[in-house]
Coordinates of C-alpha atoms in Angstrom, one line a residue:
M1 CA -67.8 -29.7 28.6
V2 CA -68.8 -26.5 30.3
R3 CA -69.3 -24.2 27.4
R4 CA -71.5 -26.6 25.4
A5 CA -73.6 -27.3 28.5
L6 CA -74.1 -23.6 28.9
E7 CA -75.0 -23.1 25.2
E8 CA -77.5 -25.9 25.4
A9 CA -79.2 -24.4 28.5
I10 CA -79.4 -21.0 26.8
H11 CA -80.8 -22.6 23.6
Q12 CA -83.6 -24.2 25.6
A13 CA -84.4 -21.0 27.4
L14 CA -84.5 -19.1 24.1
K15 CA -86.9 -21.6 22.6
E16 CA -89.3 -20.9 25.5
M17 CA -89.0 -17.2 24.5
G18 CA -89.9 -18.1 20.8
L19 CA -86.4 -18.1 19.3
D20 CA -84.7 -21.4 18.1
L21 CA -81.2 -20.0 18.2
R22 CA -77.8 -21.3 19.4
L23 CA -75.6 -18.6 20.8
K24 CA -71.8 -19.0 21.3
V25 CA -70.5 -18.8 24.8
A26 CA -67.1 -17.3 25.3
K27 CA -64.7 -16.4 28.1
A28 CA -65.8 -13.3 29.9
P29 CA -63.4 -10.3 29.7
K30 CA -61.0 -9.9 32.6
D31 CA -62.7 -6.7 33.7
K32 CA -66.2 -8.2 33.8
P33 CA -67.7 -10.5 36.5
G34 CA -68.0 -14.3 35.8
D35 CA -66.0 -16.8 33.9
Y36 CA -68.1 -17.2 30.7
G37 CA -70.6 -15.0 29.0
V38 CA -72.8 -14.6 26.0
P39 CA -73.7 -11.2 24.3
L40 CA -77.4 -10.6 23.7
F41 CA -77.4 -7.4 21.6
A42 CA -78.2 -9.3 18.3
L43 CA -81.5 -10.5 19.9
A44 CA -82.9 -7.0 20.7
K45 CA -84.5 -6.5 17.4
E46 CA -86.0 -10.0 17.3
L47 CA -87.4 -9.9 20.8
R48 CA -88.1 -6.1 20.8
K49 CA -86.5 -5.7 24.1
P50 CA -83.3 -4.1 25.4
P51 CA -80.4 -6.5 25.8
Q52 CA -80.3 -6.1 29.6
A53 CA -84.0 -7.0 29.8
I54 CA -83.4 -10.1 27.7
A55 CA -80.5 -11.0 30.0
E56 CA -82.8 -10.8 33.1
E57 CA -85.5 -12.9 31.4
L58 CA -83.0 -15.5 30.2
K59 CA -81.7 -15.8 33.7
A60 CA -85.2 -16.4 35.1
R61 CA -85.9 -19.1 32.5
L62 CA -82.5 -21.0 32.6
A63 CA -82.3 -24.5 33.8
L64 CA -78.8 -24.2 35.2
P65 CA -76.2 -26.9 35.0
P66 CA -75.2 -27.9 38.5
F67 CA -71.6 -26.5 38.2
V68 CA -72.9 -22.9 37.8
E69 CA -72.5 -20.9 41.0
E70 CA -73.9 -17.6 39.8
V71 CA -75.6 -16.0 36.7
I72 CA -74.9 -12.4 36.2
P73 CA -76.8 -10.1 33.8
V74 CA -74.4 -7.2 33.0
G75 CA -74.4 -4.6 30.3
G76 CA -76.3 -6.6 27.7
Y77 CA -74.4 -9.8 28.5
L78 CA -75.4 -12.9 30.5
N79 CA -72.3 -14.1 32.4
F80 CA -71.7 -17.2 34.4
R81 CA -69.5 -18.0 37.3
I82 CA -68.4 -21.7 37.7
R83 CA -68.2 -23.3 41.2
T84 CA -64.5 -23.4 42.0
K85 CA -64.5 -27.1 43.1
D86 CA -66.4 -28.2 40.0
L87 CA -64.0 -26.1 37.9
L88 CA -60.9 -27.7 39.5
K89 CA -62.3 -31.3 39.2
E90 CA -63.1 -30.8 35.5
A91 CA -59.6 -29.3 34.9
L92 CA -58.0 -32.4 36.7
R93 CA -60.1 -34.9 34.8
P94 CA -58.0 -37.0 32.3
K95 CA -59.0 -36.2 28.8
E96 CA -59.8 -39.1 26.4
P97 CA -60.7 -39.2 22.7
F98 CA -64.4 -38.9 22.0
P99 CA -66.5 -42.0 21.2
K100 CA -66.5 -43.1 17.6
R101 CA -69.5 -42.0 15.4
E102 CA -70.9 -43.7 12.4
G103 CA -69.8 -42.6 8.9
L104 CA -66.4 -42.4 7.2
V105 CA -64.5 -39.1 6.6
L106 CA -62.0 -39.4 3.7
I107 CA -59.2 -36.8 3.7
E108 CA -57.1 -36.4 0.6
H109 CA -53.9 -34.5 1.1
T110 CA -50.3 -34.2 -0.2
S111 CA -51.0 -35.6 -3.7
V112 CA -47.7 -34.2 -5.0
N113 CA -46.8 -34.9 -8.6
P114 CA -44.3 -37.8 -8.6
N115 CA -41.7 -36.0 -10.7
K116 CA -39.5 -34.1 -8.2
E117 CA -38.8 -33.4 -4.6
L118 CA -41.4 -31.8 -2.3
H119 CA -41.0 -28.0 -2.1
V120 CA -42.0 -25.5 0.6
G121 CA -45.3 -24.9 -1.0
H122 CA -46.3 -28.5 -0.2
L123 CA -45.6 -28.0 3.5
R124 CA -48.9 -26.3 4.2
N125 CA -51.0 -29.0 2.4
I126 CA -49.4 -31.8 4.4
A127 CA -49.5 -30.0 7.8
L128 CA -53.2 -29.0 7.3
G129 CA -54.3 -32.4 6.0
D130 CA -52.4 -34.5 8.5
S131 CA -53.4 -32.3 11.5
L132 CA -57.1 -32.3 10.5
A133 CA -57.1 -36.1 10.2
R134 CA -55.6 -36.4 13.7
I135 CA -58.1 -33.9 15.1
L136 CA -61.1 -35.6 13.5
D137 CA -60.0 -39.0 14.7
Y138 CA -59.7 -37.7 18.3
A139 CA -63.1 -36.0 17.9
G140 CA -64.8 -39.4 17.3
R141 CA -64.7 -39.6 13.5
R142 CA -63.6 -42.6 11.5
V143 CA -60.9 -41.2 9.2
L144 CA -59.3 -42.5 6.1
V145 CA -56.3 -40.6 4.7
L146 CA -55.6 -40.9 0.9
N147 CA -52.6 -39.7 -1.1
Y148 CA -53.3 -39.5 -4.9
I149 CA -50.5 -40.4 -7.2
D150 CA -50.8 -38.7 -10.6
D151 CA -48.6 -41.1 -12.5
T152 CA -50.2 -40.4 -15.9
G153 CA -49.7 -36.7 -15.7
R154 CA -47.5 -34.5 -17.9
Q155 CA -45.1 -33.7 -15.1
A156 CA -44.2 -37.3 -14.4
A157 CA -43.8 -37.9 -18.2
E158 CA -41.5 -34.9 -18.6
T159 CA -39.2 -36.1 -15.8
L160 CA -39.0 -39.6 -17.0
F161 CA -38.3 -38.3 -20.6
A162 CA -35.6 -35.9 -19.3
L163 CA -33.8 -38.7 -17.5
R164 CA -33.7 -40.8 -20.7
H165 CA -33.1 -37.9 -23.1
Y166 CA -30.0 -36.6 -21.2
G167 CA -28.8 -40.1 -20.4
L168 CA -28.7 -39.4 -16.7
T169 CA -27.6 -42.1 -14.2
W170 CA -28.1 -41.7 -10.5
D171 CA -24.9 -41.9 -8.5
G172 CA -26.6 -42.0 -5.1
K173 CA -25.1 -38.8 -3.8
E174 CA -28.4 -36.9 -3.5
K175 CA -32.0 -38.1 -2.8
Y176 CA -33.5 -39.6 -5.9
D177 CA -36.4 -37.2 -6.1
H178 CA -33.9 -34.3 -6.1
F179 CA -32.0 -36.0 -8.9
A180 CA -35.2 -36.5 -10.9
G181 CA -36.3 -32.9 -10.2
N182 CA -33.0 -31.5 -11.5
A183 CA -33.7 -33.3 -14.8
Y184 CA -37.2 -31.8 -14.9
V185 CA -35.9 -28.3 -14.4
R186 CA -33.2 -28.9 -17.0
L187 CA -35.8 -29.9 -19.6
H188 CA -37.8 -26.8 -19.0
Q189 CA -34.7 -24.6 -19.4
D190 CA -33.7 -26.4 -22.6
P191 CA -34.0 -24.2 -25.7
E192 CA -35.0 -27.4 -27.6
Y193 CA -38.0 -28.0 -25.3
P194 CA -40.6 -27.1 -27.9
N195 CA -39.1 -29.7 -30.3
L196 CA -39.2 -32.5 -27.8
Q197 CA -42.9 -32.8 -27.4
G198 CA -43.2 -36.0 -29.5
G199 CA -40.9 -37.9 -27.2
I200 CA -42.7 -36.6 -24.1
E201 CA -46.0 -37.8 -25.6
E202 CA -44.6 -41.3 -26.1
I203 CA -43.7 -41.4 -22.4
L204 CA -47.2 -40.1 -21.5
H205 CA -48.9 -42.8 -23.5
A206 CA -46.7 -45.5 -21.9
L207 CA -47.6 -44.1 -18.4
E208 CA -51.3 -44.3 -19.3
R209 CA -50.8 -48.0 -20.2
G210 CA -49.2 -48.5 -16.8
E211 CA -45.9 -49.5 -18.3
L212 CA -43.5 -47.3 -16.3
R213 CA -44.9 -47.6 -12.8
E214 CA -41.7 -48.7 -11.2
D215 CA -39.9 -45.6 -12.6
V216 CA -42.5 -43.4 -11.0
N217 CA -42.5 -45.4 -7.8
R218 CA -38.8 -44.9 -7.4
I219 CA -39.4 -41.1 -7.2
L220 CA -42.4 -41.6 -5.0
L221 CA -40.4 -43.6 -2.5
A222 CA -37.9 -40.8 -2.2
Q223 CA -40.7 -38.3 -1.7
M224 CA -42.2 -40.6 1.0
A225 CA -38.9 -40.3 3.0
T226 CA -39.7 -36.5 3.3
M227 CA -43.4 -37.2 4.2
K228 CA -42.3 -39.5 7.0
A229 CA -39.8 -36.9 8.2
L230 CA -42.7 -34.4 8.4
N231 CA -44.6 -37.0 10.6
A232 CA -47.4 -37.3 8.1
H233 CA -49.6 -40.4 8.0
Y234 CA -51.5 -42.1 5.1
D235 CA -53.8 -45.1 4.8
L236 CA -54.2 -45.4 1.0
L237 CA -52.3 -44.6 -2.2
V238 CA -54.5 -44.3 -5.3
W239 CA -52.7 -44.3 -8.7
E240 CA -54.3 -42.5 -11.6
S241 CA -53.2 -45.3 -14.0
D242 CA -55.4 -47.7 -11.9
I243 CA -58.3 -45.3 -12.2
V244 CA -57.8 -45.2 -16.0
R245 CA -57.5 -49.0 -16.1
A246 CA -60.7 -49.4 -14.1
G247 CA -62.7 -47.2 -16.5
L248 CA -64.0 -45.0 -13.7
L249 CA -64.1 -41.9 -16.0
E250 CA -66.4 -43.7 -18.5
K251 CA -68.6 -45.0 -15.6
A252 CA -68.9 -41.5 -14.1
L253 CA -69.8 -40.0 -17.5
R254 CA -72.6 -42.5 -18.0
I255 CA -74.1 -41.5 -14.6
L256 CA -73.8 -37.8 -15.5
E257 CA -75.3 -38.2 -19.0
Q258 CA -78.6 -39.3 -17.3
S259 CA -79.0 -35.7 -16.1
P260 CA -80.7 -33.2 -18.4
H261 CA -78.0 -30.7 -17.4
V262 CA -75.3 -32.8 -19.1
F263 CA -75.5 -32.9 -23.0
R264 CA -73.7 -32.5 -26.3
P265 CA -74.4 -29.2 -28.1
T266 CA -74.7 -29.6 -31.9
E267 CA -73.7 -26.0 -32.7
G268 CA -71.7 -23.1 -31.3
K269 CA -68.2 -23.2 -29.6
Y270 CA -69.1 -26.4 -27.6
A271 CA -70.4 -28.3 -30.6
G272 CA -69.6 -32.0 -30.3
A273 CA -68.3 -31.7 -26.7
L274 CA -69.9 -33.2 -23.6
V275 CA -70.7 -30.3 -21.4
M276 CA -72.2 -29.8 -17.9
D277 CA -74.6 -26.9 -17.2
A278 CA -73.6 -25.9 -13.6
S279 CA -76.0 -23.0 -13.3
P280 CA -78.5 -24.7 -11.0
F281 CA -75.8 -25.3 -8.4
I282 CA -73.3 -22.4 -9.0
P283 CA -75.4 -19.3 -9.5
G284 CA -74.1 -16.1 -11.1
L285 CA -71.7 -17.7 -13.7
E286 CA -71.1 -15.7 -16.8
D287 CA -70.7 -19.0 -18.8
P288 CA -72.4 -21.9 -17.0
Y289 CA -71.1 -24.6 -19.4
F290 CA -68.1 -26.7 -18.5
V291 CA -66.5 -29.2 -20.8
L292 CA -66.2 -32.7 -19.5
V293 CA -65.1 -34.3 -22.8
R294 CA -63.7 -32.2 -25.7
S295 CA -65.1 -32.7 -29.2
G296 CA -62.0 -34.7 -30.1
G297 CA -62.7 -37.2 -27.3
A298 CA -60.2 -36.1 -24.7
A299 CA -61.5 -35.8 -21.1
T300 CA -60.8 -32.7 -19.1
Y301 CA -59.3 -32.8 -15.6
Y302 CA -62.7 -31.6 -14.3
A303 CA -64.1 -35.0 -15.5
K304 CA -61.3 -36.9 -13.9
D305 CA -61.8 -35.1 -10.6
I306 CA -65.5 -35.9 -10.7
A307 CA -64.9 -39.6 -11.4
F308 CA -62.5 -39.9 -8.5
Q309 CA -65.0 -38.1 -6.2
F310 CA -67.7 -40.5 -7.3
W311 CA -65.5 -43.4 -6.3
K312 CA -64.7 -41.9 -2.9
M313 CA -68.3 -41.5 -2.0
G314 CA -69.4 -44.9 -3.2
L315 CA -71.1 -44.1 -6.5
L316 CA -68.5 -46.1 -8.5
E317 CA -66.6 -49.3 -7.8
G318 CA -63.7 -51.0 -9.6
L319 CA -60.4 -50.3 -7.7
Y320 CA -58.3 -53.0 -6.1
F321 CA -55.8 -52.7 -3.3
Q322 CA -52.9 -54.5 -1.9
P323 CA -50.1 -53.8 0.7
Y324 CA -47.6 -51.2 -0.5
E325 CA -44.0 -52.3 -0.1
N326 CA -42.1 -49.4 1.5
P327 CA -39.8 -48.8 4.5
Y328 CA -41.9 -45.9 6.0
Y329 CA -45.5 -47.0 6.4
P330 CA -45.9 -50.7 7.1
A331 CA -49.8 -50.6 7.0
L332 CA -50.1 -48.6 3.9
R333 CA -52.2 -50.0 1.0
T334 CA -52.0 -49.1 -2.6
S335 CA -54.3 -49.4 -5.6
A336 CA -53.1 -52.1 -8.0
P337 CA -54.2 -54.1 -11.1
Q338 CA -55.0 -57.0 -8.8
G339 CA -55.8 -57.3 -5.1
E340 CA -58.9 -56.9 -2.9
P341 CA -61.7 -54.7 -4.2
Y342 CA -62.4 -51.7 -2.0
T343 CA -64.7 -48.6 -2.2
P344 CA -64.6 -46.2 0.7
R345 CA -68.3 -45.0 0.6
A346 CA -67.4 -41.9 2.5
R347 CA -70.3 -39.7 3.7
E348 CA -67.9 -36.8 4.0
T349 CA -64.7 -36.0 2.0
I350 CA -62.1 -33.3 2.6
N351 CA -59.9 -32.4 -0.3
V352 CA -56.9 -30.3 0.8
I353 CA -56.0 -28.3 -2.3
D354 CA -54.9 -24.7 -2.6
V355 CA -57.4 -21.9 -3.1
R356 CA -56.7 -21.7 -6.9
Q357 CA -58.6 -25.0 -7.2
S358 CA -61.8 -23.6 -5.7
H359 CA -63.7 -23.5 -9.0
P360 CA -62.9 -27.1 -10.0
Q361 CA -63.9 -28.3 -6.5
A362 CA -67.2 -26.4 -6.9
L363 CA -67.8 -28.3 -10.1
V364 CA -67.2 -31.6 -8.3
R365 CA -69.9 -30.7 -5.8
A366 CA -72.2 -29.7 -8.6
A367 CA -71.7 -33.0 -10.4
L368 CA -72.6 -34.9 -7.2
A369 CA -75.9 -33.0 -7.1
L370 CA -76.5 -33.5 -10.8
A371 CA -76.0 -37.2 -10.3
G372 CA -78.9 -37.1 -7.8
H373 CA -77.0 -36.9 -4.6
P374 CA -77.3 -33.4 -3.1
E375 CA -76.5 -34.9 0.4
L376 CA -73.1 -36.1 -0.9
A377 CA -72.5 -32.7 -2.5
E378 CA -73.0 -31.1 1.0
G379 CA -70.5 -33.6 2.4
A380 CA -67.8 -32.8 -0.1
F381 CA -65.6 -30.1 1.5
H382 CA -62.7 -28.2 0.0
L383 CA -60.1 -27.2 2.5
A384 CA -58.7 -24.3 0.5
Y385 CA -55.5 -22.6 1.6
E386 CA -53.4 -19.7 0.4
T387 CA -49.8 -20.0 -0.8
V388 CA -46.6 -20.1 1.3
L389 CA -43.7 -17.7 0.9
L390 CA -40.2 -18.6 2.2
E391 CA -38.4 -15.5 3.7
G392 CA -40.7 -13.3 1.5
K393 CA -40.1 -15.2 -1.8
Q394 CA -42.6 -16.9 -4.0
M395 CA -41.7 -20.5 -5.1
S396 CA -41.8 -21.9 -8.6
G397 CA -40.8 -25.5 -9.1
R398 CA -40.8 -25.4 -12.9
K399 CA -38.3 -22.5 -12.9
G400 CA -36.1 -24.1 -10.3
L401 CA -36.9 -21.4 -7.8
A402 CA -38.4 -23.7 -5.2
V403 CA -36.7 -24.6 -1.9
S404 CA -37.2 -28.2 -1.0
V405 CA -38.9 -29.4 2.2
D406 CA -35.7 -31.5 2.9
E407 CA -33.6 -28.3 2.8
V408 CA -36.1 -26.5 5.1
L409 CA -36.0 -29.4 7.6
E410 CA -32.2 -29.5 7.5
E411 CA -31.9 -25.7 8.0
A412 CA -34.5 -25.6 10.7
E413 CA -32.7 -28.5 12.5
R414 CA -29.4 -26.7 12.2
R415 CA -30.8 -23.5 13.7
A416 CA -32.7 -25.4 16.4
L417 CA -29.5 -27.2 17.5
A418 CA -27.7 -23.8 17.8
V419 CA -30.5 -22.5 20.0
I420 CA -30.5 -25.6 22.3
E421 CA -26.7 -25.5 22.6
E422 CA -26.9 -21.9 23.7
K423 CA -29.8 -22.3 26.1
N424 CA -29.0 -25.8 27.5
P425 CA -25.4 -26.8 26.7
D426 CA -25.7 -29.9 29.0
H427 CA -28.8 -31.3 27.1
P428 CA -28.5 -35.1 27.1
A429 CA -29.8 -35.5 23.5
K430 CA -29.3 -32.3 21.6
E431 CA -29.7 -33.7 18.1
E432 CA -32.9 -35.5 18.8
A433 CA -34.3 -32.4 20.6
A434 CA -33.3 -30.2 17.6
R435 CA -35.1 -32.5 15.3
M436 CA -38.3 -32.3 17.4
V437 CA -38.0 -28.5 17.7
A438 CA -37.5 -28.1 14.0
L439 CA -40.5 -30.2 13.2
G440 CA -42.6 -28.3 15.7
A441 CA -41.5 -25.0 14.3
I442 CA -42.3 -25.9 10.7
R443 CA -45.6 -27.7 11.3
F444 CA -46.9 -25.2 13.8
A445 CA -46.1 -22.3 11.4
M446 CA -48.2 -24.0 8.7
V447 CA -51.3 -24.5 10.9
K448 CA -51.4 -21.6 13.3
T449 CA -52.8 -19.2 10.6
E450 CA -56.3 -19.4 9.2
P451 CA -55.9 -21.3 5.9
R452 CA -57.2 -18.5 3.7
K453 CA -54.4 -16.2 4.7
Q454 CA -51.0 -16.3 3.1
I455 CA -48.0 -17.5 5.1
D456 CA -44.5 -16.1 5.0
F457 CA -42.3 -18.7 6.7
R458 CA -39.2 -17.2 8.3
Y459 CA -36.8 -19.4 10.3
A460 CA -35.9 -16.9 13.0
E461 CA -39.6 -16.3 13.9
A462 CA -40.7 -19.9 13.6
L463 CA -37.9 -21.2 15.8
S464 CA -38.3 -18.7 18.6
F465 CA -39.0 -20.1 22.1
E466 CA -41.3 -17.1 22.6
G467 CA -44.3 -15.8 20.8
D468 CA -46.8 -17.7 18.7
T469 CA -44.5 -20.6 17.7
G470 CA -44.4 -24.3 18.0
P471 CA -41.2 -24.2 20.2
Y472 CA -43.0 -21.9 22.6
V473 CA -45.6 -24.5 23.2
Q474 CA -43.0 -27.3 23.3
Y475 CA -41.0 -25.3 25.9
A476 CA -44.1 -24.9 28.0
H477 CA -44.6 -28.6 28.0
A478 CA -40.9 -29.3 28.8
R479 CA -41.1 -26.9 31.8
A480 CA -44.2 -28.7 33.2
H481 CA -42.5 -32.1 32.7
S482 CA -39.4 -30.9 34.6
I483 CA -41.5 -30.0 37.6
L484 CA -43.3 -33.4 37.6
R485 CA -39.9 -35.2 37.2
K486 CA -38.7 -33.6 40.4
A487 CA -42.0 -34.1 42.4
G488 CA -41.3 -37.5 44.1
E489 CA -44.1 -38.8 46.3
W490 CA -47.6 -37.2 46.2
G491 CA -50.2 -36.9 49.0
E492 CA -53.9 -36.1 48.8
I493 CA -55.2 -33.2 46.8
D494 CA -57.0 -30.5 48.9
L495 CA -59.3 -28.5 46.6
A496 CA -60.2 -26.1 49.4
Q497 CA -56.7 -24.6 49.4
A498 CA -57.0 -23.4 45.8
T499 CA -56.1 -19.7 45.3
P500 CA -57.2 -17.5 42.4
Y501 CA -54.1 -18.5 40.5
E502 CA -55.2 -22.1 40.4
R503 CA -58.6 -21.0 39.4
E504 CA -57.2 -19.1 36.4
L505 CA -55.1 -22.0 35.2
A506 CA -58.0 -24.4 35.6
L507 CA -60.2 -22.2 33.5
A508 CA -57.5 -22.2 30.7
L509 CA -57.4 -26.1 30.9
L510 CA -61.1 -26.3 30.6
D511 CA -61.4 -25.4 26.9
F512 CA -59.2 -28.1 25.4
E513 CA -62.0 -30.4 24.3
E514 CA -64.0 -27.4 23.1
A515 CA -61.1 -26.4 20.9
V516 CA -60.7 -29.9 19.5
L517 CA -64.4 -30.1 18.6
E518 CA -64.4 -26.6 17.1
A519 CA -61.4 -27.3 15.0
A520 CA -63.1 -30.5 13.8
E521 CA -66.4 -28.8 13.0
E522 CA -64.8 -25.8 11.3
K523 CA -62.3 -28.1 9.6
T524 CA -59.3 -26.0 10.4
P525 CA -56.4 -26.8 12.8
H526 CA -55.6 -23.2 13.6
V527 CA -58.4 -23.2 16.2
L528 CA -56.5 -25.8 18.2
A529 CA -53.1 -24.2 17.6
Q530 CA -54.4 -20.9 19.0
Y531 CA -55.8 -22.7 22.0
L532 CA -52.4 -24.2 22.7
L533 CA -50.7 -20.8 22.5
D534 CA -53.3 -19.4 24.9
L535 CA -52.8 -22.3 27.3
S536 CA -49.0 -22.0 27.2
A537 CA -49.4 -18.2 28.0
S538 CA -51.7 -19.0 30.9
W539 CA -49.2 -21.6 32.2
N540 CA -46.2 -19.1 31.9
A541 CA -48.3 -16.5 33.7
Y542 CA -49.0 -19.0 36.5
Y543 CA -45.4 -20.2 36.7
N544 CA -44.0 -16.6 36.8
A545 CA -46.7 -15.1 39.1
K546 CA -45.2 -13.0 42.0
E547 CA -46.5 -11.3 45.1
D548 CA -44.3 -8.7 46.9
G549 CA -41.5 -9.8 44.7
R550 CA -41.6 -13.5 45.7
P551 CA -43.0 -16.4 43.7
A552 CA -46.8 -16.7 44.3
T553 CA -47.3 -20.2 42.9
P554 CA -44.4 -22.5 44.0
V555 CA -45.4 -26.1 43.3
L556 CA -42.8 -28.4 44.9
T557 CA -42.5 -26.3 48.1
A558 CA -46.2 -25.5 48.6
P559 CA -48.0 -26.8 51.8
P560 CA -49.4 -30.4 51.7
G561 CA -52.7 -30.6 49.9
L562 CA -52.0 -27.4 47.9
R563 CA -48.8 -28.9 46.6
E564 CA -50.7 -31.9 45.3
L565 CA -53.4 -29.7 43.7
R566 CA -50.7 -27.7 41.9
L567 CA -49.0 -30.9 40.8
G568 CA -52.3 -32.2 39.6
L569 CA -52.9 -29.1 37.5
V570 CA -49.3 -29.2 36.2
R571 CA -49.8 -32.8 35.2
S572 CA -53.1 -32.0 33.5
L573 CA -51.4 -29.1 31.7
Q574 CA -48.5 -31.3 30.6
E575 CA -50.8 -34.0 29.3
T576 CA -53.1 -31.5 27.5
L577 CA -50.1 -29.8 25.8
K578 CA -48.7 -33.2 24.7
T579 CA -52.0 -34.4 23.4
G580 CA -52.7 -31.1 21.6
L581 CA -49.3 -31.0 20.0
S582 CA -49.7 -34.6 18.9
L583 CA -53.0 -33.7 17.2
L584 CA -51.0 -31.2 15.2
G585 CA -48.4 -33.9 14.4
I586 CA -45.8 -32.3 16.6
P587 CA -43.6 -34.1 19.2
A588 CA -43.5 -32.9 22.8
P589 CA -39.8 -32.9 24.1
E590 CA -39.4 -33.6 27.8
V591 CA -36.2 -31.5 27.9
M592 CA -35.3 -28.5 25.8

């Protein structure tokens, strides 16, 4: 990997100059010499030298990688030009997943309440979590994906109560989770809702005893049809009723009570409650006390989150697992009253939860540190994301204002089919292509933006074959595949015939592995999504290049040797786009 090799060489040279710093190498601007460069302005104060002088000294000290042809100090930057043959060889090299490293990464995502259909707000959670799991796996991590089923929560209880209270019987005309969700909305719109709390509480207690699991599972199976349609993958289901049954909360509280920062005040507003003083780990809090168990004995959801996190990271045991019978994920395992004992003992966890849960997630990390495991606290990462609007509107499931994921998929597919019929009326498999394009549009729209920014999903923009969309990248892949399909026999590649156009395309191909590693390290798929957009743009520029009004880069009609070089680059591009899309959970159609 070119950039990381350059960064390491710069790091070693800076150490000789007395600075143990790692600088980020980036593409050099088009109007500057060289292919890559690093700015040195930030070092001027530390080294008490002008940036240009630092660039000259760095150049003199660098132990250059063999692929560097020239080092160019220019205007406070140190730029590098790569040897063309080395550049082309690297671009043509098949890309493989990175070797596996020690240590398990556990990713929890989706975790939708099992009381109604998935709505558009869940799309971002699923796309982020599933994409990051794929990226980390490719980057050499051992990954376990977990879906948490809150079967003892109030939402599930209210849905099951509503189904009974209104005497509703499913007629099979709509998905079961939609049927159940309509009952939930009806309950919340019922003027008698305040007077129905006793019946809801009875259902809640039955759920806590694990008595209505099949009723909840029926809703979950319908939700899983949607998850499968979104191309999401899971390894484990963990049911909250099993956590309750295993006594994980009590075990976690016993661990925490050994800390001097967890105690029961005898007076004041927290008298009789078990509280955690988070001030050593979350500075600046106006009130540093957080209730784990209320004075009446009820545990808060903070405490439940902490207990589950302790299990994830191996501080608690007690859950059992067995195969989960379902038509969507044959290898999926589920927690159960009986089965094989299993504890992940993850060194790193990633909880994909929206930004409103940032404070509870900070308390989870504080609890790990209070339990004597600051190294695990560092490994507990919250992938926080902002909300999703649909055509400018905010969603609310309780008020019945949400749009379901099933509806979004259906509408996206309908619109994609219309586009394909217009652009390619002779397409051999229009419906399948429409499904792939719709999935690409939706998932790409959810991951292309940095997670902390709000998304406003709009069909027309997301389904466009141009601009920063999934179909734009899919179309670039299909165009490359079309050329390869027509190629026939190949001869020998002649690197010496490369033109500046091949050089530019090779440079764009070079950064795929860098983008994967950066996305894995930063724990955000938008880095990879942006790379795929940039690569598609470079490919389109290459494909459409003209000189004197004529195509400058014909592939199939190029002279022998150059033809094969161009075919090799097109194949590398097609494979890179296909792999990159797959890491975002997006299919790569061969024809669009």
